[in-house]
CSV table of C-alpha atoms in Angstrom, one decimal:
chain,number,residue,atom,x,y,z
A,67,UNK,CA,0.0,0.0,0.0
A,68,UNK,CA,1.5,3.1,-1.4
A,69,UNK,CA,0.6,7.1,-0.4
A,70,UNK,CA,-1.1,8.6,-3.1
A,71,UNK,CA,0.0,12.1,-2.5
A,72,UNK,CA,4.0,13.0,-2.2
A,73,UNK,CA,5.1,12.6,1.0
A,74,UNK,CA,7.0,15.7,3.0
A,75,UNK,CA,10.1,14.1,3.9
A,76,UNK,CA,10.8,17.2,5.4
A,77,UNK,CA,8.2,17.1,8.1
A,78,UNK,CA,8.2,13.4,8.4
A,79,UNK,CA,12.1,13.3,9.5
A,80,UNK,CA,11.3,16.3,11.8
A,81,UNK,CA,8.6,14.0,13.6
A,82,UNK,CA,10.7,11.0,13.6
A,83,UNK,CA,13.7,13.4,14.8
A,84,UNK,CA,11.4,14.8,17.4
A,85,UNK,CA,9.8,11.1,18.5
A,86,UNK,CA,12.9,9.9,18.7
A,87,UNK,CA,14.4,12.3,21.1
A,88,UNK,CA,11.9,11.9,23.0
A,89,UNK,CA,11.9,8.3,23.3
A,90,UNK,CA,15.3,8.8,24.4
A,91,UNK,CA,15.0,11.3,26.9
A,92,UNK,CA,11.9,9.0,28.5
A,93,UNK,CA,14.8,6.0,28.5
A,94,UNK,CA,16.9,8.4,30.1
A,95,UNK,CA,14.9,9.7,32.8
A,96,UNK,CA,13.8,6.2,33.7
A,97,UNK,CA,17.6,5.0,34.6
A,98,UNK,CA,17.5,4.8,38.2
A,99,UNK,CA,20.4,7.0,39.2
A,100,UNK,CA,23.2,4.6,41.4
A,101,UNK,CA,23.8,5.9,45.1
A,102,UNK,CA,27.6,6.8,45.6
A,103,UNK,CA,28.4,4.0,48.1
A,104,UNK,CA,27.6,1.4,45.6
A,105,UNK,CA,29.8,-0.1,43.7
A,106,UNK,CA,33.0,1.3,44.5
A,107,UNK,CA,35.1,-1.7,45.4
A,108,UNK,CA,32.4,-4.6,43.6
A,109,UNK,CA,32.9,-5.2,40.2
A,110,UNK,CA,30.3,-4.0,37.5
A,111,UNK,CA,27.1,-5.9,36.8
A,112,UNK,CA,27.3,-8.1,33.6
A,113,UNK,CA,24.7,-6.8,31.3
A,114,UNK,CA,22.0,-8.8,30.3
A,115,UNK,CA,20.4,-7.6,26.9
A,116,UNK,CA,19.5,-11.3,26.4
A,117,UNK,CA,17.5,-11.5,29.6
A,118,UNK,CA,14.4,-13.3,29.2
A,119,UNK,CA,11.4,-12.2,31.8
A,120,UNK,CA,9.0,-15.1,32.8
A,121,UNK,CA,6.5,-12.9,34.0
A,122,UNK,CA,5.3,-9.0,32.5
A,123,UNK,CA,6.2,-6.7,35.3
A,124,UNK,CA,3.0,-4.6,33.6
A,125,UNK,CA,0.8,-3.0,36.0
A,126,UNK,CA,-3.2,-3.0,35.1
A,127,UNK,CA,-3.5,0.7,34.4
A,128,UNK,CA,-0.9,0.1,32.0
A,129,UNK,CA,-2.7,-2.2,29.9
A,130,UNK,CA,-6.2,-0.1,29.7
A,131,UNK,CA,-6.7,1.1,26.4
A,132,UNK,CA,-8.1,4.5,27.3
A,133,UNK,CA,-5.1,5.1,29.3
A,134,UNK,CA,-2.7,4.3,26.1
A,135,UNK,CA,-4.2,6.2,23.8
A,136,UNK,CA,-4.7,9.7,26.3
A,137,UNK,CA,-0.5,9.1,27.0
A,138,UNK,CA,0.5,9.1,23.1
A,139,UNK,CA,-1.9,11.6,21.9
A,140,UNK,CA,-0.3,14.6,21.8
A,141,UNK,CA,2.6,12.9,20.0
A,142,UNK,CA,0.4,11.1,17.6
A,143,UNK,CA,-1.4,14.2,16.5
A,144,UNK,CA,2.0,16.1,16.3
A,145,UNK,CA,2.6,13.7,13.8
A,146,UNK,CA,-0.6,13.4,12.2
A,147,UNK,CA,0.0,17.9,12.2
A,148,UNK,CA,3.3,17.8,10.4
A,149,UNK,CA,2.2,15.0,7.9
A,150,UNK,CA,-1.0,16.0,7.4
A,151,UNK,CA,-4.5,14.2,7.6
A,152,UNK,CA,-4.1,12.3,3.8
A,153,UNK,CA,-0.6,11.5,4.6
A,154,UNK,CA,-1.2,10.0,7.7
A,155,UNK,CA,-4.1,8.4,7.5
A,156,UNK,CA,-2.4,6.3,4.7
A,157,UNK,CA,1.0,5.8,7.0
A,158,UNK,CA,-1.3,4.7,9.8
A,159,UNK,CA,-3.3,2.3,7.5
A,160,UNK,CA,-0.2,0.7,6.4
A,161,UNK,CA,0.5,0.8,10.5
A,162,UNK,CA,-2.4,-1.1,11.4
A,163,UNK,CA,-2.2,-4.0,8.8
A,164,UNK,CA,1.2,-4.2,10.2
A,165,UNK,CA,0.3,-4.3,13.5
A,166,UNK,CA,-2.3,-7.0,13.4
A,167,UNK,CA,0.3,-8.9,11.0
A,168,UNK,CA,3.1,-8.6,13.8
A,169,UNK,CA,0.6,-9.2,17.0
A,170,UNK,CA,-0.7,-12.4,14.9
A,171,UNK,CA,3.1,-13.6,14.7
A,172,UNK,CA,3.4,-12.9,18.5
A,173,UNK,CA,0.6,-14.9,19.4
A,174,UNK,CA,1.3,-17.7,17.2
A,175,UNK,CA,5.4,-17.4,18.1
A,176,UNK,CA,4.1,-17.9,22.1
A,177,UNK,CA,1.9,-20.8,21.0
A,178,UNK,CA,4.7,-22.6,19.7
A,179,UNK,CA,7.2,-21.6,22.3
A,180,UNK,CA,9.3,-19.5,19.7
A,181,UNK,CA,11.5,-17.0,21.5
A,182,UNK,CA,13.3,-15.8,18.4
A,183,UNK,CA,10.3,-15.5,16.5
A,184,UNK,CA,8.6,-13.7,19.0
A,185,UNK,CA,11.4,-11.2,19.9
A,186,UNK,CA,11.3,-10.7,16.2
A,187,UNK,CA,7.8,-10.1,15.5
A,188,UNK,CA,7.6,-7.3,18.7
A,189,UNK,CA,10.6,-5.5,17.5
A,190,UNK,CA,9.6,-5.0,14.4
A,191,UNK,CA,5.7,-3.7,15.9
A,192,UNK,CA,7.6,-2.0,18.3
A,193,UNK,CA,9.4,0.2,15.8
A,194,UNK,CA,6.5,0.9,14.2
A,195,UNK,CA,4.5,1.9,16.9
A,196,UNK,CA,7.1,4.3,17.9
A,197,UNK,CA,7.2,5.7,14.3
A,198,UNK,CA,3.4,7.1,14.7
A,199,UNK,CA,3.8,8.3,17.9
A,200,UNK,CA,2.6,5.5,20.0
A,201,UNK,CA,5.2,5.5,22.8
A,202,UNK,CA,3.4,4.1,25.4
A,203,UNK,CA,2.0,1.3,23.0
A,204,UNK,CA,5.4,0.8,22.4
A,205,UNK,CA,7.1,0.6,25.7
A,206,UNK,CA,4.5,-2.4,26.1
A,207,UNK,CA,5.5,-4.4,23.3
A,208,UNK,CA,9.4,-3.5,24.5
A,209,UNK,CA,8.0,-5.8,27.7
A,210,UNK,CA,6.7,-8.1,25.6
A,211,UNK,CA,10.1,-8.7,23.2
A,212,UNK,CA,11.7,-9.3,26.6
A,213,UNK,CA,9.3,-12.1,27.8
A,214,UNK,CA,9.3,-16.1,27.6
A,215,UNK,CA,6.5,-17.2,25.4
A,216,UNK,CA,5.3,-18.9,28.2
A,217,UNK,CA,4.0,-15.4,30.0
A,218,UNK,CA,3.8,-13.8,26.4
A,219,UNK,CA,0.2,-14.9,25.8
A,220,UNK,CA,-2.2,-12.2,28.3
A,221,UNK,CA,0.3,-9.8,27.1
A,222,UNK,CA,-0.4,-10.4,23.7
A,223,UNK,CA,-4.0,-10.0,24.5
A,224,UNK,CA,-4.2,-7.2,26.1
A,225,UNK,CA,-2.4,-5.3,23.3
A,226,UNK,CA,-4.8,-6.7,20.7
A,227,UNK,CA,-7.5,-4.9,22.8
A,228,UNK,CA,-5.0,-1.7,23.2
A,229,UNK,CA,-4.9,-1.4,19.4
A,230,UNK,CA,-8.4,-2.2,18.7
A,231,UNK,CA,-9.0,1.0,20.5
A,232,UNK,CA,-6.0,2.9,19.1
A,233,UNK,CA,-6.9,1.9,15.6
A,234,UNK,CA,-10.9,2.9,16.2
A,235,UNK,CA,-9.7,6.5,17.6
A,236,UNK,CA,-7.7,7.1,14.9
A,237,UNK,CA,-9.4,5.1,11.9
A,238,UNK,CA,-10.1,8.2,9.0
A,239,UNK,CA,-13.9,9.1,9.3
A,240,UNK,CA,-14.5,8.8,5.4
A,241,UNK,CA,-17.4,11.3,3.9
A,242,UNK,CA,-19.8,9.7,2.2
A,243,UNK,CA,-21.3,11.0,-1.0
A,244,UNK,CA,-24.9,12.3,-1.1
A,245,UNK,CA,-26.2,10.2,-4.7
């Protein structure tokens, strides 16, 4: 599926610039600062990138779709202001077949105990939520790339119900012609 207007690369690397800084800042902020006396004469903590979580440290609130879509509004309409209403509304089209394409691979990569293939299959939606705007749909699918497929499954649900909601909020109201 293919815009049919031109797209202003301009304004669309301005937004990504701009989500992406703020993505970045948001990490920042939530890097618990390390108190002086610790770890002065211990060696430093092996990172763990590869760290799989066996259960979604994910609060409720965090998973109700009201509250998603009031925390990445602002950034989804900037977007949706600096590419325009056409313009997005094609991007996010693209967007939601993706999403339902990559939530679909989740779900079936957690039925068949798949790490890699589920790792794989939230990156990729987690990229592209981040692209629109959806931050806080995105940090959720971050948890999700980081779990065992055995604890994968309620999150996978619970997003399919979080962009349900997204996708009906932001769906293009199409006019209809009077015959």
């Amino acid at each position: 599926y293919y815009p049919t207007t031109p797209v202003n690369w301009t304004a669309l690397e301005g937004a990504l610039a701009r989500h992406t800084r703020s993505a970045r800042e948001a990490e920042d902020a939530a890097t618990p600062a390390v108190p002086a006396h610790v770890g002065r004469d211990a060696p430093a903590a092996p990172s763990s990138p590869g760290r799989v979580r066996s259960a979604p440290p994910t609060a409720a609130a965090d998973l109700d779709p009201a509250r998603v879509l009031a925390t990445d509004a602002d950034k989804v309409d900037a977007t949706r202001v600096d590419l325009g209403d056409e313009a997005f509304h094609e991007i996010a089209n693209i967007f939601w077949s993706k999403c339902a394409t990559d939530l679909a691979a989740c779900r079936d990569a957690a039925e068949r105990q798949d790490l890699a293939a589920l790792r794989a299959a939230a990156h990729s939606l987690k990229g592209a939520s981040g692209s629109l705007g959806f931050e806080a749909l995105a940090a959720l699918v971050d948890r999700l790339q980081h779990l065992h497929p055995d604890a994968a499954l309620g999150l996978v649900e619970a997003l399919e119900r979080i962009t349900a909601h997204l996708r009906s909020h932001y769906q293009p109201v199409r006019a209809t012609s009077a015959g």
